[in-house]
Amino acid sequence: MTTTKLTGAEILMKSLLAEGVTTLFGYPGGAIMPVFDALYDYRDRLHHILVRHEQGAIHSAEGYARVSGKVGVCLVTSGPGATNTVTGIADAMLDSTPVVVIAGQVGAKMLGTDAFQECDIVNVTQPITKWAYQIRSAEDVAPAIKKAFYIAQSGRPGPVVLDFTKNAQNETAIYKDSKIGFLRSYEAVPPTSPQSITEAAELINAAKKPLVLIGQGVELGGAQEEVRQLIEKADLPAGCTLLGLSCLPSAHPLNVGMLGMHGSLASNVKTQECDLLIAIGMRFDDRITGNISTYACQAKKIHFDIDPAEINKNVSVDVAVLGNCKETVAQVSALVKPNQHKHWRESFNDHLEKENRIVIEPEVHPSDGPIKMGEVVNKVSTHAHEKAIIVTDVGQNQMMAARYSRFTLNRSIVTSGGMGTMGFGLPAAVGATFGAPERTVCLFVGDGGFQMTIEELGTIMENQCPVKIVLLNNNFLGNVRQWQELFFQRRYSFTHMLSPDYSKIAEAYHIPYRLVTERKGLDVAIQQMLDTNGPYLLEVAVMEEDNVLPMCCPGNDVDDMILDI
Amino acid sequence: MTTEEGKTLYTLIIFSENVAGLLNEITSVFTRRQINIESLNVSASSIEGLHRYTITCWSDECTIKKVNKQIEKKIGVVRSNFFTSTEIYIQEVALFKLSTPKILEHGEISRLIRLHAGKIVEVNPTYAIVTIEGMTNEILSLFHQLMEWDCVLQYVRSGAIAITKDTRELLDEYLVERKKRFLASK
Ligand SMILES: Cc1ncc(C[n+]2csc(CCOP(=O)(O)OP(=O)(O)O)c2C)c(N)n1
């Protein structure tokens, strides 16, 4: 055993390597300088990406985590550096994304004195983290990192904040790697009751009109294959949540589309007709359920989840199957009888056809008029052979990207679901290029959200991150404008937005750029974007006052969807 | 105990690691759901390193179940359970500082103190300190009656503390089972 003493900062480097970390997103500053100094000697093993704003670091870490399944790591200074990550931490909390934020902090002796750049980040982030902890001694660095990574990625994943005092970075201790021991106050995966497995199987066997709701938990648990086997064996139609979109191939015959506010008409109408709802790794968000008091009242419900606090939180269920869905779904599958629900399945067709005729066709294949967002998304999906990672920002661009992208591979949708964080897209796409370097990463972003974290073009330039940016420019904060049109008599209060000359911005960052204003140029431009090595900015002038449809208006019953306005 | 709106007085008994900030995290579960905490007591438990919280609040069963799970989910919380008043033995301590001249003036004050088994622990010409133990409503009743005599100089309650009546203990088996599961998963 070694008895050489290392500084807390060096122990951090060794501990990160022991966790298998290869990539960090960060930004230096006074209170984290000893760590950055140590990092200088480790830069061949720990690839640090210098972002342009700490919000960029945290969203990049999220994007990295979402596509790779590994923990995203973020390294920032105290005070403003730490507070700049807060939006992303809250985002990661709501979307169960495993990230570890290591923030500098003033020396332990100065804590509580309002020292320069002191901010009580543990208290600030406690309500929006899975765990927030202050490291005050060098001895504590290795155990804290071990515990932080364990908590961030086990069970229901989530963000962890480590507040690293400067004295702990500078003081020395002996580094020793250890295994995570028993924690009295944390059980990553709750035990599964065998009875819940048999009861779930019995309900599925007895159902005449079953409907499966697939959430991101399936992606997080790596249960895509188990879920596919279950639905194929028992012939269960399945809808996906926004974050669960790439858990099941879009073209799978049992896939009945996205759930919720802008989801497919069929999946929402059938939610109100099914006799059994089988929710897997999803949390009945209000954007999924619409009016909760009328939601699927007629149906029995099974809820597979790893987080006991999700059971009966929003919707009361008949059977709760706790545990990791990779195991529980397989166990239920084994007891499920092969079945056919031909009649029930075919009853979806009318709704699919109706939505296709009224909403999808005019959006995806318009014959004249301005270019439409859905049309662009559909073409990008086709040109990328349905294999790209689709990153979105928030707003109409997000809903259109979700509705009209087709997925064939897992972990292919990166979007801010729970928080709806504008400005998420660009940095998350940067992170995705590092998390899945072998894959094509396409970002759909609106003119509003693009301008929120546009500084990350600097990160893209410096690292030549191959992000294919599709800027859907409608000169509006489109999503809000749509709500103003629908609910505020078209009073467009501060939703029209002037954009800079994006060609000049792209030029300044040495990023290839093209503007498309006419339909006939679209295919060639998309192909060129995808053929170009490295980053690309494709600006498409899309219809200004287009609407995302269908729509279940807030508070309405989930099957009460408007198809046209 | 149930109110007109169908609310029940629940007592949560929570065990947590002794870490900074956890009290804040636990109370925030109540505030986020707009539940008023009636009383709160925290002290070291019989298990080394673990703190025991006793929190009482008015709520309904559906909500308290969710609150309980959300508390138990906090890293640092070992276990949280909730009880109705019949499932626990619950006590509170109150201290009164009463005006000695008023006590001497009105014999009824001494009678009230005796009636509630209050103990006078210190007397001087200015004031007397009285302690009483009991259920919260008993203490409140004494307080209101004393207030009528205009004799209360100071008054404080400890917050309820509770012991379960179940024959099984809250943590022992639970932690053994949990540890077994942890080792099995490794
Ligand atoms: C940080 C943040 N601020 C405000 C909002 C509210 N909001 C939701 S969508 C939207 C409009 C987005 O406009 P744009 O980025 O141009 O995209 P579009 O909807 O036009 O596709 C706004 C302002 C938000 N979600 N996030």
PDB file of N, CA, C and O and ligand atoms in Angstrom, chain A residues 55 87 373 393-398 419-423 445-452 472-481 495 497, ligand 1:
ATOM      1  N   GLN A  55     -23.553  27.197 -17.678  1.00  0.00           N
ATOM      2  CA  GLN A  55     -24.809  26.537 -18.066  1.00  0.00           C
ATOM      3  C   GLN A  55     -24.537  25.574 -19.213  1.00  0.00           C
ATOM      4  O   GLN A  55     -25.135  24.501 -19.307  1.00  0.00           O
ATOM      5  N   THR A  87     -29.714  25.879 -13.266  1.00  0.00           N
ATOM      6  CA  THR A  87     -30.797  25.513 -14.194  1.00  0.00           C
ATOM      7  C   THR A  87     -30.616  24.082 -14.708  1.00  0.00           C
ATOM      8  O   THR A  87     -31.567  23.305 -14.758  1.00  0.00           O
ATOM      9  N   MET A 373     -41.963  23.249 -40.301  1.00  0.00           N
ATOM     10  CA  MET A 373     -40.989  22.594 -39.414  1.00  0.00           C
ATOM     11  C   MET A 373     -41.009  21.075 -39.553  1.00  0.00           C
ATOM     12  O   MET A 373     -39.965  20.423 -39.622  1.00  0.00           O
ATOM     13  N   ASP A 393     -34.094  21.702 -28.728  1.00  0.00           N
ATOM     14  CA  ASP A 393     -34.240  22.737 -27.717  1.00  0.00           C
ATOM     15  C   ASP A 393     -35.688  22.647 -27.211  1.00  0.00           C
ATOM     16  O   ASP A 393     -36.250  21.540 -27.205  1.00  0.00           O
ATOM     17  N   VAL A 394     -36.269  23.735 -26.830  1.00  0.00           N
ATOM     18  CA  VAL A 394     -37.615  23.688 -26.263  1.00  0.00           C
ATOM     19  C   VAL A 394     -38.545  24.591 -27.064  1.00  0.00           C
ATOM     20  O   VAL A 394     -38.129  25.649 -27.527  1.00  0.00           O
ATOM     21  N   GLY A 395     -39.758  24.138 -27.237  1.00  0.00           N
ATOM     22  CA  GLY A 395     -40.724  24.939 -27.975  1.00  0.00           C
ATOM     23  C   GLY A 395     -41.314  24.132 -29.118  1.00  0.00           C
ATOM     24  O   GLY A 395     -41.339  22.900 -29.079  1.00  0.00           O
ATOM     25  N   GLN A 396     -41.754  24.829 -30.137  1.00  0.00           N
ATOM     26  CA  GLN A 396     -42.333  24.135 -31.284  1.00  0.00           C
ATOM     27  C   GLN A 396     -41.309  23.235 -31.954  1.00  0.00           C
ATOM     28  O   GLN A 396     -41.612  22.128 -32.385  1.00  0.00           O
ATOM     29  N   ASN A 397     -40.055  23.734 -32.013  1.00  0.00           N
ATOM     30  CA  ASN A 397     -38.992  22.932 -32.633  1.00  0.00           C
ATOM     31  C   ASN A 397     -38.894  21.572 -31.956  1.00  0.00           C
ATOM     32  O   ASN A 397     -38.679  20.546 -32.592  1.00  0.00           O
ATOM     33  N   GLN A 398     -39.052  21.585 -30.647  1.00  0.00           N
ATOM     34  CA  GLN A 398     -38.932  20.354 -29.860  1.00  0.00           C
ATOM     35  C   GLN A 398     -40.070  19.383 -30.168  1.00  0.00           C
ATOM     36  O   GLN A 398     -39.851  18.191 -30.413  1.00  0.00           O
ATOM     37  N   MET A 419     -38.285  20.016 -17.271  1.00  0.00           N
ATOM     38  CA  MET A 419     -38.078  21.445 -17.036  1.00  0.00           C
ATOM     39  C   MET A 419     -38.466  22.279 -18.247  1.00  0.00           C
ATOM     40  O   MET A 419     -38.795  23.443 -18.117  1.00  0.00           O
ATOM     41  N   GLY A 420     -38.329  21.721 -19.434  1.00  0.00           N
ATOM     42  CA  GLY A 420     -38.550  22.528 -20.631  1.00  0.00           C
ATOM     43  C   GLY A 420     -37.604  23.711 -20.656  1.00  0.00           C
ATOM     44  O   GLY A 420     -38.017  24.869 -20.768  1.00  0.00           O
ATOM     45  N   THR A 421     -36.305  23.411 -20.565  1.00  0.00           N
ATOM     46  CA  THR A 421     -35.295  24.455 -20.450  1.00  0.00           C
ATOM     47  C   THR A 421     -34.848  24.964 -21.813  1.00  0.00           C
ATOM     48  O   THR A 421     -34.109  24.292 -22.532  1.00  0.00           O
ATOM     49  N   MET A 422     -35.292  26.154 -22.192  1.00  0.00           N
ATOM     50  CA  MET A 422     -34.761  26.753 -23.423  1.00  0.00           C
ATOM     51  C   MET A 422     -33.262  26.995 -23.228  1.00  0.00           C
ATOM     52  O   MET A 422     -32.816  27.340 -22.135  1.00  0.00           O
ATOM     53  N   GLY A 423     -32.501  26.798 -24.282  1.00  0.00           N
ATOM     54  CA  GLY A 423     -31.056  26.947 -24.192  1.00  0.00           C
ATOM     55  C   GLY A 423     -30.363  25.630 -23.892  1.00  0.00           C
ATOM     56  O   GLY A 423     -29.144  25.542 -23.880  1.00  0.00           O
ATOM     57  N   VAL A 445     -33.419  23.486 -33.228  1.00  0.00           N
ATOM     58  CA  VAL A 445     -33.471  24.583 -32.262  1.00  0.00           C
ATOM     59  C   VAL A 445     -34.209  25.761 -32.885  1.00  0.00           C
ATOM     60  O   VAL A 445     -34.166  25.970 -34.103  1.00  0.00           O
ATOM     61  N   GLY A 446     -34.931  26.515 -32.034  1.00  0.00           N
ATOM     62  CA  GLY A 446     -35.627  27.706 -32.510  1.00  0.00           C
ATOM     63  C   GLY A 446     -34.729  28.926 -32.398  1.00  0.00           C
ATOM     64  O   GLY A 446     -33.667  28.875 -31.763  1.00  0.00           O
ATOM     65  N   ASP A 447     -35.156  30.013 -32.987  1.00  0.00           N
ATOM     66  CA  ASP A 447     -34.337  31.235 -32.941  1.00  0.00           C
ATOM     67  C   ASP A 447     -34.246  31.794 -31.526  1.00  0.00           C
ATOM     68  O   ASP A 447     -33.258  32.435 -31.168  1.00  0.00           O
ATOM     69  N   GLY A 448     -35.258  31.528 -30.690  1.00  0.00           N
ATOM     70  CA  GLY A 448     -35.210  32.002 -29.309  1.00  0.00           C
ATOM     71  C   GLY A 448     -34.202  31.210 -28.484  1.00  0.00           C
ATOM     72  O   GLY A 448     -33.273  31.771 -27.906  1.00  0.00           O
ATOM     73  N   GLY A 449     -34.368  29.924 -28.462  1.00  0.00           N
ATOM     74  CA  GLY A 449     -33.500  29.055 -27.661  1.00  0.00           C
ATOM     75  C   GLY A 449     -32.052  29.087 -28.124  1.00  0.00           C
ATOM     76  O   GLY A 449     -31.124  29.001 -27.312  1.00  0.00           O
ATOM     77  N   PHE A 450     -31.851  29.226 -29.436  1.00  0.00           N
ATOM     78  CA  PHE A 450     -30.485  29.284 -29.975  1.00  0.00           C
ATOM     79  C   PHE A 450     -29.750  30.474 -29.378  1.00  0.00           C
ATOM     80  O   PHE A 450     -28.586  30.375 -28.987  1.00  0.00           O
ATOM     81  N   GLN A 451     -30.464  31.584 -29.262  1.00  0.00           N
ATOM     82  CA  GLN A 451     -29.803  32.789 -28.742  1.00  0.00           C
ATOM     83  C   GLN A 451     -29.572  32.735 -27.230  1.00  0.00           C
ATOM     84  O   GLN A 451     -28.859  33.557 -26.682  1.00  0.00           O
ATOM     85  N   MET A 452     -30.188  31.750 -26.573  1.00  0.00           N
ATOM     86  CA  MET A 452     -29.995  31.654 -25.120  1.00  0.00           C
ATOM     87  C   MET A 452     -28.644  31.072 -24.740  1.00  0.00           C
ATOM     88  O   MET A 452     -28.103  31.413 -23.692  1.00  0.00           O
ATOM     89  N   LEU A 472     -34.522  26.293 -36.860  1.00  0.00           N
ATOM     90  CA  LEU A 472     -35.849  26.482 -37.439  1.00  0.00           C
ATOM     91  C   LEU A 472     -36.297  27.886 -37.071  1.00  0.00           C
ATOM     92  O   LEU A 472     -36.808  28.135 -35.981  1.00  0.00           O
ATOM     93  N   ASN A 473     -36.057  28.801 -37.984  1.00  0.00           N
ATOM     94  CA  ASN A 473     -36.283  30.215 -37.672  1.00  0.00           C
ATOM     95  C   ASN A 473     -37.672  30.661 -38.118  1.00  0.00           C
ATOM     96  O   ASN A 473     -37.954  30.735 -39.316  1.00  0.00           O
ATOM     97  N   ASN A 474     -38.529  30.943 -37.130  1.00  0.00           N
ATOM     98  CA  ASN A 474     -39.864  31.452 -37.460  1.00  0.00           C
ATOM     99  C   ASN A 474     -40.042  32.900 -36.990  1.00  0.00           C
ATOM    100  O   ASN A 474     -41.148  33.426 -36.975  1.00  0.00           O
ATOM    101  N   ASN A 475     -38.929  33.515 -36.565  1.00  0.00           N
ATOM    102  CA  ASN A 475     -38.958  34.907 -36.094  1.00  0.00           C
ATOM    103  C   ASN A 475     -39.906  35.121 -34.917  1.00  0.00           C
ATOM    104  O   ASN A 475     -40.324  36.245 -34.652  1.00  0.00           O
ATOM    105  N   PHE A 476     -40.250  34.046 -34.260  1.00  0.00           N
ATOM    106  CA  PHE A 476     -41.150  34.138 -33.108  1.00  0.00           C
ATOM    107  C   PHE A 476     -40.651  33.223 -32.005  1.00  0.00           C
ATOM    108  O   PHE A 476     -39.954  32.238 -32.277  1.00  0.00           O
ATOM    109  N   LEU A 477     -41.040  33.535 -30.783  1.00  0.00           N
ATOM    110  CA  LEU A 477     -40.993  32.542 -29.706  1.00  0.00           C
ATOM    111  C   LEU A 477     -42.240  31.702 -29.948  1.00  0.00           C
ATOM    112  O   LEU A 477     -43.299  31.922 -29.366  1.00  0.00           O
ATOM    113  N   GLY A 478     -42.078  30.781 -30.885  1.00  0.00           N
ATOM    114  CA  GLY A 478     -43.221  30.163 -31.535  1.00  0.00           C
ATOM    115  C   GLY A 478     -44.200  29.492 -30.604  1.00  0.00           C
ATOM    116  O   GLY A 478     -45.421  29.593 -30.766  1.00  0.00           O
ATOM    117  N   ASN A 479     -43.676  28.759 -29.628  1.00  0.00           N
ATOM    118  CA  ASN A 479     -44.559  28.011 -28.763  1.00  0.00           C
ATOM    119  C   ASN A 479     -45.457  28.933 -27.938  1.00  0.00           C
ATOM    120  O   ASN A 479     -46.646  28.680 -27.767  1.00  0.00           O
ATOM    121  N   VAL A 480     -44.861  30.005 -27.457  1.00  0.00           N
ATOM    122  CA  VAL A 480     -45.639  30.964 -26.669  1.00  0.00           C
ATOM    123  C   VAL A 480     -46.630  31.676 -27.593  1.00  0.00           C
ATOM    124  O   VAL A 480     -47.777  31.906 -27.234  1.00  0.00           O
ATOM    125  N   ARG A 481     -46.146  32.000 -28.811  1.00  0.00           N
ATOM    126  CA  ARG A 481     -47.048  32.634 -29.774  1.00  0.00           C
ATOM    127  C   ARG A 481     -48.261  31.751 -30.058  1.00  0.00           C
ATOM    128  O   ARG A 481     -49.394  32.229 -30.116  1.00  0.00           O
ATOM    129  N   THR A 495     -43.531  38.271 -28.264  1.00  0.00           N
ATOM    130  CA  THR A 495     -43.090  36.977 -28.775  1.00  0.00           C
ATOM    131  C   THR A 495     -42.489  37.095 -30.171  1.00  0.00           C
ATOM    132  O   THR A 495     -41.984  36.122 -30.711  1.00  0.00           O
ATOM    133  N   MET A 497     -39.491  38.197 -32.371  1.00  0.00           N
ATOM    134  CA  MET A 497     -38.108  38.393 -31.963  1.00  0.00           C
ATOM    135  C   MET A 497     -37.207  38.633 -33.168  1.00  0.00           C
ATOM    136  O   MET A 497     -37.268  37.919 -34.159  1.00  0.00           O
TER     137      MET A 497
HETATM  138  C1  LIG C   1     -35.502  29.302 -20.067  1.00  0.00           C
HETATM  139  C2  LIG C   1     -36.901  29.381 -20.571  1.00  0.00           C
HETATM  140  N1  LIG C   1     -37.511  30.579 -20.671  1.00  0.00           N
HETATM  141  C3  LIG C   1     -38.767  30.651 -21.151  1.00  0.00           C
HETATM  142  C4  LIG C   1     -39.449  29.533 -21.531  1.00  0.00           C
HETATM  143  C5  LIG C   1     -40.881  29.617 -22.045  1.00  0.00           C
HETATM  144  N2  LIG C   1     -40.945  29.178 -23.441  1.00  0.00           N
HETATM  145  C6  LIG C   1     -41.299  27.946 -23.810  1.00  0.00           C
HETATM  146  S1  LIG C   1     -41.262  27.698 -25.445  1.00  0.00           S
HETATM  147  C7  LIG C   1     -40.797  29.284 -25.736  1.00  0.00           C
HETATM  148  C8  LIG C   1     -40.588  29.788 -27.116  1.00  0.00           C
HETATM  149  C9  LIG C   1     -39.433  29.179 -27.786  1.00  0.00           C
HETATM  150  O1  LIG C   1     -39.163  29.920 -28.926  1.00  0.00           O
HETATM  151  P1  LIG C   1     -38.077  29.455 -29.963  1.00  0.00           P
HETATM  152  O2  LIG C   1     -36.824  29.091 -29.247  1.00  0.00           O
HETATM  153  O3  LIG C   1     -37.939  30.463 -31.016  1.00  0.00           O
HETATM  154  O4  LIG C   1     -38.659  28.106 -30.511  1.00  0.00           O
HETATM  155  P2  LIG C   1     -40.017  27.817 -31.337  1.00  0.00           P
HETATM  156  O5  LIG C   1     -41.092  27.545 -30.333  1.00  0.00           O
HETATM  157  O6  LIG C   1     -40.317  29.011 -32.163  1.00  0.00           O
HETATM  158  O7  LIG C   1     -39.687  26.610 -32.113  1.00  0.00           O
HETATM  159  C10 LIG C   1     -40.673  29.981 -24.537  1.00  0.00           C
HETATM  160  C11 LIG C   1     -40.306  31.401 -24.423  1.00  0.00           C
HETATM  161  C12 LIG C   1     -38.771  28.302 -21.392  1.00  0.00           C
HETATM  162  N3  LIG C   1     -39.344  27.135 -21.708  1.00  0.00           N
HETATM  163  N4  LIG C   1     -37.503  28.266 -20.947  1.00  0.00           N
END
